[in-house]
Amino acid sequence: MTAPLASVLFVCVHNAGRSQMAAGFLSHLAGDRIEVRSAGSVPGDQVNPSAVEAMREVGVDISAQKPKVLTTEAVQASDYVITMGCGDACPIFPGKKYLDWALEDPAGQGVEAVRPIRDEIKGLIEGLIAEIDAKQEA
């Protein structure tokens, strides 16, 4: 088993929707090549059922995931830290690549409203994988 090319941490406030969908897509599309973490500054009780359903529609199962609290250690252990609307709650460490993805919050929305957010996340993830792969080839 080779070491992952990079590790990525997705952070949103509740770690229940956007960050879980992003982590699900990255694990699904990159497999073991990229280490994936997600966390929230104020984690929710459960993953958003609409997010779970929207992901199931595209063949990605995130139903077993649980919201996790954001720790300093998780940030320090990651090469990429991708925030989704958590603003100042995300700690900043030198030497990390920070990306802020402005995505609508799916909290409290039905599957119909979550689908476009899911599709936008998938496109962002595909771009991220391409960027990480390109770095390896450079």
Coordinates of N, CA and C in Angstrom, one line a residue:
M1 N 0.9 -1.2 0.0 CA 0.0 0.0 0.0 C 0.9 1.2 0.0
T2 N 0.7 2.1 -1.0 CA 1.5 3.3 -1.0 C 0.8 4.4 -0.2
A3 N 1.6 5.4 0.2 CA 1.0 6.5 1.0 C 0.1 7.3 0.1
P4 N -1.0 7.9 0.7 CA -1.9 8.7 -0.1 C -1.1 9.9 -0.8
L5 N -1.6 10.4 -1.9 CA -0.9 11.5 -2.6 C -1.1 12.8 -1.8
A6 N -2.2 12.9 -1.1 CA -2.5 14.1 -0.3 C -3.6 13.7 0.7
S7 N -3.7 14.6 1.7 CA -4.9 14.4 2.6 C -5.7 15.7 2.6
V8 N -7.0 15.5 2.6 CA -8.0 16.6 2.4 C -8.9 16.6 3.6
L9 N -9.1 17.8 4.2 CA -10.1 17.9 5.3 C -11.2 18.9 4.8
F10 N -12.5 18.4 4.8 CA -13.6 19.3 4.5 C -14.2 19.8 5.8
V11 N -14.5 21.1 5.9 CA -15.0 21.6 7.1 C -16.3 22.5 6.7
C12 N -17.4 22.2 7.4 CA -18.5 23.1 7.4 C -19.0 23.2 8.9
V13 N -20.0 23.9 9.1 CA -20.4 24.2 10.5 C -20.9 22.9 11.2
H14 N -21.8 22.2 10.6 CA -22.5 21.1 11.2 C -21.9 19.7 10.8
N15 N -21.0 19.7 9.8 CA -20.5 18.4 9.3 C -21.6 17.4 9.0
A16 N -22.7 17.9 8.4 CA -23.9 17.1 8.2 C -24.3 17.1 6.8
G17 N -23.9 18.0 5.9 CA -24.3 18.1 4.6 C -23.2 18.2 3.6
R18 N -22.8 19.5 3.3 CA -21.8 19.8 2.3 C -20.5 19.0 2.5
S19 N -20.0 19.1 3.7 CA -18.7 18.4 3.9 C -18.8 16.9 3.8
Q20 N -19.9 16.3 4.2 CA -20.1 14.9 4.1 C -20.3 14.5 2.7
M21 N -21.0 15.3 1.9 CA -21.1 14.9 0.5 C -19.8 15.0 -0.2
A22 N -19.0 16.1 0.1 CA -17.7 16.2 -0.5 C -16.8 15.1 -0.2
A23 N -16.8 14.7 1.1 CA -15.9 13.6 1.6 C -16.3 12.3 0.9
G24 N -17.7 12.1 0.7 CA -18.2 10.9 0.1 C -17.7 10.8 -1.4
F25 N -17.8 12.0 -2.1 CA -17.4 12.0 -3.5 C -15.9 11.7 -3.6
L26 N -15.1 12.4 -2.8 CA -13.7 12.2 -2.9 C -13.2 10.8 -2.6
S27 N -13.8 10.2 -1.6 CA -13.5 8.8 -1.3 C -13.9 7.9 -2.5
H28 N -15.1 8.2 -3.0 CA -15.7 7.4 -4.1 C -14.8 7.5 -5.4
L29 N -14.4 8.7 -5.7 CA -13.8 9.0 -7.0 C -12.2 8.7 -6.9
A30 N -11.6 9.0 -5.8 CA -10.2 8.9 -5.7 C -9.7 7.6 -5.0
G31 N -10.6 6.9 -4.3 CA -10.3 5.7 -3.6 C -9.2 5.9 -2.5
D32 N -8.2 5.1 -2.4 CA -7.2 5.2 -1.4 C -6.1 6.2 -1.8
R33 N -6.2 6.8 -3.0 CA -5.1 7.7 -3.4 C -5.1 8.9 -2.6
I34 N -6.2 9.3 -2.0 CA -6.3 10.6 -1.3 C -7.0 10.3 0.1
E35 N -6.3 10.7 1.2 CA -6.9 10.5 2.5 C -7.9 11.6 2.7
V36 N -9.1 11.2 3.2 CA -10.2 12.1 3.3 C -10.7 12.2 4.8
R37 N -10.9 13.5 5.2 CA -11.5 13.7 6.5 C -12.5 14.8 6.4
S38 N -13.5 14.8 7.3 CA -14.5 15.9 7.4 C -14.8 16.2 8.8
A39 N -15.2 17.4 9.1 CA -15.4 17.8 10.4 C -16.3 19.1 10.4
G40 N -16.9 19.4 11.6 CA -17.7 20.6 11.7 C -17.3 21.4 12.9
S41 N -17.4 22.8 12.8 CA -17.1 23.6 14.0 C -18.1 23.4 15.1
V42 N -19.4 23.1 14.7 CA -20.4 22.8 15.7 C -21.2 21.6 15.1
P43 N -20.7 20.4 15.3 CA -21.2 19.2 14.6 C -22.7 19.0 14.9
G44 N -23.5 18.6 13.9 CA -24.9 18.2 14.2 C -25.0 16.8 14.8
D45 N -26.3 16.4 15.0 CA -26.5 15.1 15.6 C -26.4 14.0 14.6
Q46 N -26.7 14.3 13.3 CA -26.7 13.2 12.3 C -26.4 13.9 11.0
V47 N -26.0 13.0 10.0 CA -25.9 13.5 8.6 C -27.3 13.8 8.1
N48 N -27.4 14.9 7.4 CA -28.6 15.4 6.8 C -29.2 14.3 5.9
P49 N -30.4 13.8 6.2 CA -31.1 12.7 5.5 C -31.2 13.1 4.0
S50 N -31.5 14.3 3.6 CA -31.6 14.7 2.2 C -30.2 14.6 1.5
A51 N -29.1 14.9 2.2 CA -27.8 14.7 1.6 C -27.5 13.2 1.4
V52 N -27.9 12.4 2.4 CA -27.7 10.9 2.3 C -28.5 10.4 1.0
E53 N -29.7 10.8 0.9 CA -30.6 10.4 -0.2 C -30.0 10.9 -1.5
A54 N -29.6 12.2 -1.6 CA -29.1 12.7 -2.9 C -27.8 12.0 -3.3
M55 N -27.0 11.6 -2.3 CA -25.8 10.9 -2.7 C -26.1 9.4 -3.1
R56 N -27.1 8.8 -2.4 CA -27.5 7.5 -2.8 C -27.9 7.4 -4.3
E57 N -28.6 8.5 -4.7 CA -29.1 8.6 -6.1 C -27.9 8.5 -7.1
V58 N -26.7 8.9 -6.7 CA -25.6 8.8 -7.6 C -24.6 7.7 -7.2
G59 N -25.1 6.8 -6.4 CA -24.3 5.6 -6.1 C -23.2 5.7 -5.0
V60 N -23.4 6.8 -4.2 CA -22.4 7.0 -3.1 C -23.1 6.9 -1.8
D61 N -22.7 6.0 -0.9 CA -23.4 5.7 0.4 C -22.6 6.5 1.5
I62 N -23.3 7.5 2.0 CA -22.7 8.2 3.2 C -23.5 8.0 4.4
S63 N -24.4 7.0 4.4 CA -25.4 6.8 5.5 C -24.7 6.4 6.8
A64 N -23.5 5.8 6.8 CA -22.9 5.4 8.0 C -22.0 6.5 8.6
Q65 N -21.9 7.6 8.0 CA -21.1 8.7 8.5 C -21.7 9.4 9.7
K66 N -20.9 9.9 10.6 CA -21.4 10.7 11.7 C -20.7 12.0 11.7
P67 N -21.4 13.1 12.1 CA -20.7 14.4 12.2 C -19.6 14.3 13.3
K68 N -18.5 15.0 13.0 CA -17.3 15.0 13.9 C -16.9 16.4 14.2
V69 N -16.4 16.6 15.4 CA -16.0 17.9 15.7 C -14.6 18.3 15.1
L70 N -14.4 19.5 14.7 CA -13.2 20.0 14.1 C -12.1 20.0 15.2
T71 N -11.0 19.4 14.9 CA -9.9 19.4 15.9 C -8.7 20.1 15.2
T72 N -7.8 20.7 16.0 CA -6.6 21.3 15.5 C -5.7 20.2 14.9
E73 N -5.7 19.0 15.5 CA -4.9 17.9 14.9 C -5.4 17.5 13.5
A74 N -6.7 17.5 13.3 CA -7.2 17.1 11.9 C -6.7 18.1 10.9
V75 N -6.7 19.4 11.3 CA -6.2 20.5 10.4 C -4.7 20.3 10.1
Q76 N -3.9 20.0 11.2 CA -2.5 19.9 11.0 C -2.1 18.7 10.2
A77 N -2.9 17.6 10.2 CA -2.6 16.4 9.5 C -3.0 16.4 8.0
S78 N -3.6 17.5 7.6 CA -4.2 17.6 6.3 C -3.4 18.6 5.4
D79 N -3.2 18.2 4.1 CA -2.6 19.1 3.1 C -3.5 20.1 2.6
Y80 N -4.7 19.8 2.4 CA -5.7 20.7 1.9 C -6.8 20.8 2.9
V81 N -7.2 22.1 3.2 CA -8.3 22.3 4.1 C -9.4 23.1 3.3
I82 N -10.5 22.5 3.1 CA -11.6 23.1 2.3 C -12.7 23.4 3.2
T83 N -13.0 24.8 3.3 CA -14.0 25.2 4.1 C -15.3 25.5 3.3
M84 N -16.4 25.4 3.9 CA -17.7 25.6 3.3 C -18.6 26.4 4.2
G85 N -18.2 27.7 4.3 CA -19.1 28.6 5.1 C -18.9 28.5 6.6
C86 N -17.7 28.1 7.1 CA -17.5 28.2 8.5 C -16.7 29.4 9.0
G87 N -16.3 30.2 8.0 CA -15.7 31.4 8.3 C -14.5 31.4 9.4
D88 N -14.6 32.2 10.4 CA -13.6 32.3 11.4 C -13.4 31.1 12.3
A89 N -14.3 30.2 12.3 CA -14.2 29.0 13.1 C -13.1 28.1 12.7
C90 N -12.6 28.2 11.5 CA -11.6 27.3 11.0 C -10.2 27.8 11.3
P91 N -9.5 27.0 12.1 CA -8.1 27.5 12.4 C -7.2 27.5 11.2
I92 N -6.3 28.4 11.1 CA -5.4 28.5 10.0 C -4.0 28.2 10.4
F93 N -3.3 27.3 9.7 CA -2.0 26.9 9.9 C -1.1 27.1 8.7
P94 N 0.1 27.6 8.9 CA 1.0 27.8 7.7 C 1.3 26.5 7.0
G95 N 1.5 26.6 5.7 CA 1.9 25.5 4.9 C 0.7 24.6 4.4
K96 N -0.5 25.0 4.7 CA -1.7 24.2 4.2 C -2.3 25.0 3.0
K97 N -2.9 24.2 2.2 CA -3.6 24.9 1.1 C -5.1 25.1 1.5
Y98 N -5.5 26.3 1.6 CA -6.9 26.6 2.0 C -7.7 26.9 0.8
L99 N -8.9 26.3 0.7 CA -9.8 26.6 -0.3 C -11.2 26.9 0.4
D100 N -11.9 27.9 -0.1 CA -13.2 28.1 0.5 C -14.2 28.0 -0.6
W101 N -15.1 27.0 -0.5 CA -16.1 26.7 -1.5 C -17.4 27.3 -1.0
A102 N -17.9 28.3 -1.7 CA -19.1 29.0 -1.3 C -20.3 28.1 -1.9
L103 N -20.8 27.3 -1.0 CA -21.9 26.4 -1.4 C -23.1 26.7 -0.5
E104 N -24.3 26.6 -1.1 CA -25.5 26.8 -0.4 C -25.6 25.7 0.7
D105 N -26.1 26.1 1.9 CA -26.3 25.1 3.0 C -27.5 24.3 2.7
P106 N -27.4 23.0 2.7 CA -28.5 22.1 2.4 C -29.4 21.8 3.7
A107 N -29.0 22.4 4.8 CA -29.7 22.1 6.1 C -31.2 22.4 6.0
G108 N -32.0 21.5 6.4 CA -33.4 21.7 6.4 C -34.1 21.7 5.0
Q109 N -33.4 21.3 4.0 CA -33.9 21.3 2.6 C -34.2 19.9 2.2
G110 N -35.1 19.8 1.2 CA -35.5 18.5 0.7 C -34.5 18.0 -0.4
V111 N -34.6 16.8 -0.8 CA -33.7 16.2 -1.8 C -33.6 17.1 -3.1
E112 N -34.8 17.6 -3.5 CA -34.8 18.4 -4.7 C -33.8 19.6 -4.6
A113 N -33.8 20.2 -3.4 CA -32.9 21.4 -3.2 C -31.4 21.0 -3.1
V114 N -31.2 19.8 -2.6 CA -29.9 19.3 -2.3 C -29.2 18.8 -3.6
R115 N -29.9 18.3 -4.6 CA -29.3 17.8 -5.8 C -28.4 18.8 -6.5
P116 N -28.8 20.0 -6.7 CA -27.9 20.9 -7.4 C -26.6 21.2 -6.6
I117 N -26.7 21.2 -5.3 CA -25.6 21.4 -4.4 C -24.6 20.2 -4.5
R118 N -25.2 19.0 -4.5 CA -24.5 17.8 -4.7 C -23.7 17.8 -6.0
D119 N -24.4 18.2 -7.1 CA -23.8 18.2 -8.4 C -22.6 19.2 -8.5
E120 N -22.8 20.4 -7.8 CA -21.8 21.4 -7.8 C -20.6 20.9 -7.0
I121 N -20.8 20.2 -5.9 CA -19.7 19.6 -5.1 C -19.0 18.6 -5.9
K122 N -19.7 17.7 -6.7 CA -19.0 16.7 -7.5 C -18.0 17.4 -8.5
G123 N -18.5 18.4 -9.1 CA -17.6 19.2 -10.1 C -16.4 19.7 -9.4
L124 N -16.6 20.3 -8.2 CA -15.4 20.8 -7.4 C -14.4 19.7 -7.0
I125 N -15.0 18.5 -6.6 CA -14.2 17.4 -6.3 C -13.4 16.9 -7.5
E126 N -14.0 16.8 -8.6 CA -13.3 16.4 -9.8 C -12.1 17.3 -10.1
G127 N -12.4 18.6 -10.0 CA -11.3 19.6 -10.2 C -10.2 19.4 -9.2
L128 N -10.5 19.1 -7.9 CA -9.5 19.0 -6.9 C -8.7 17.7 -7.1
I129 N -9.3 16.6 -7.5 CA -8.5 15.4 -7.9 C -7.6 15.7 -9.0
A130 N -8.1 16.4 -10.0 CA -7.2 16.7 -11.2 C -6.0 17.6 -10.7
E131 N -6.2 18.5 -9.8 CA -5.1 19.4 -9.3 C -4.1 18.5 -8.5
I132 N -4.6 17.6 -7.7 CA -3.7 16.8 -6.8 C -2.9 15.9 -7.8
D133 N -3.6 15.3 -8.7 CA -2.9 14.4 -9.7 C -1.8 15.1 -10.5
A134 N -2.2 16.4 -10.9 CA -1.2 17.2 -11.7 C 0.0 17.5 -10.9
K135 N -0.2 17.7 -9.6 CA 1.0 18.0 -8.7 C 1.9 16.8 -8.7
Q136 N 1.4 15.6 -8.7 CA 2.2 14.4 -8.6 C 3.0 14.2 -9.8
E137 N 2.4 14.6 -11.0 CA 3.1 14.4 -12.3 C 4.1 15.5 -12.6
A138 N 4.0 16.6 -11.8 CA 4.9 17.7 -12.1 C 6.4 17.4 -11.8

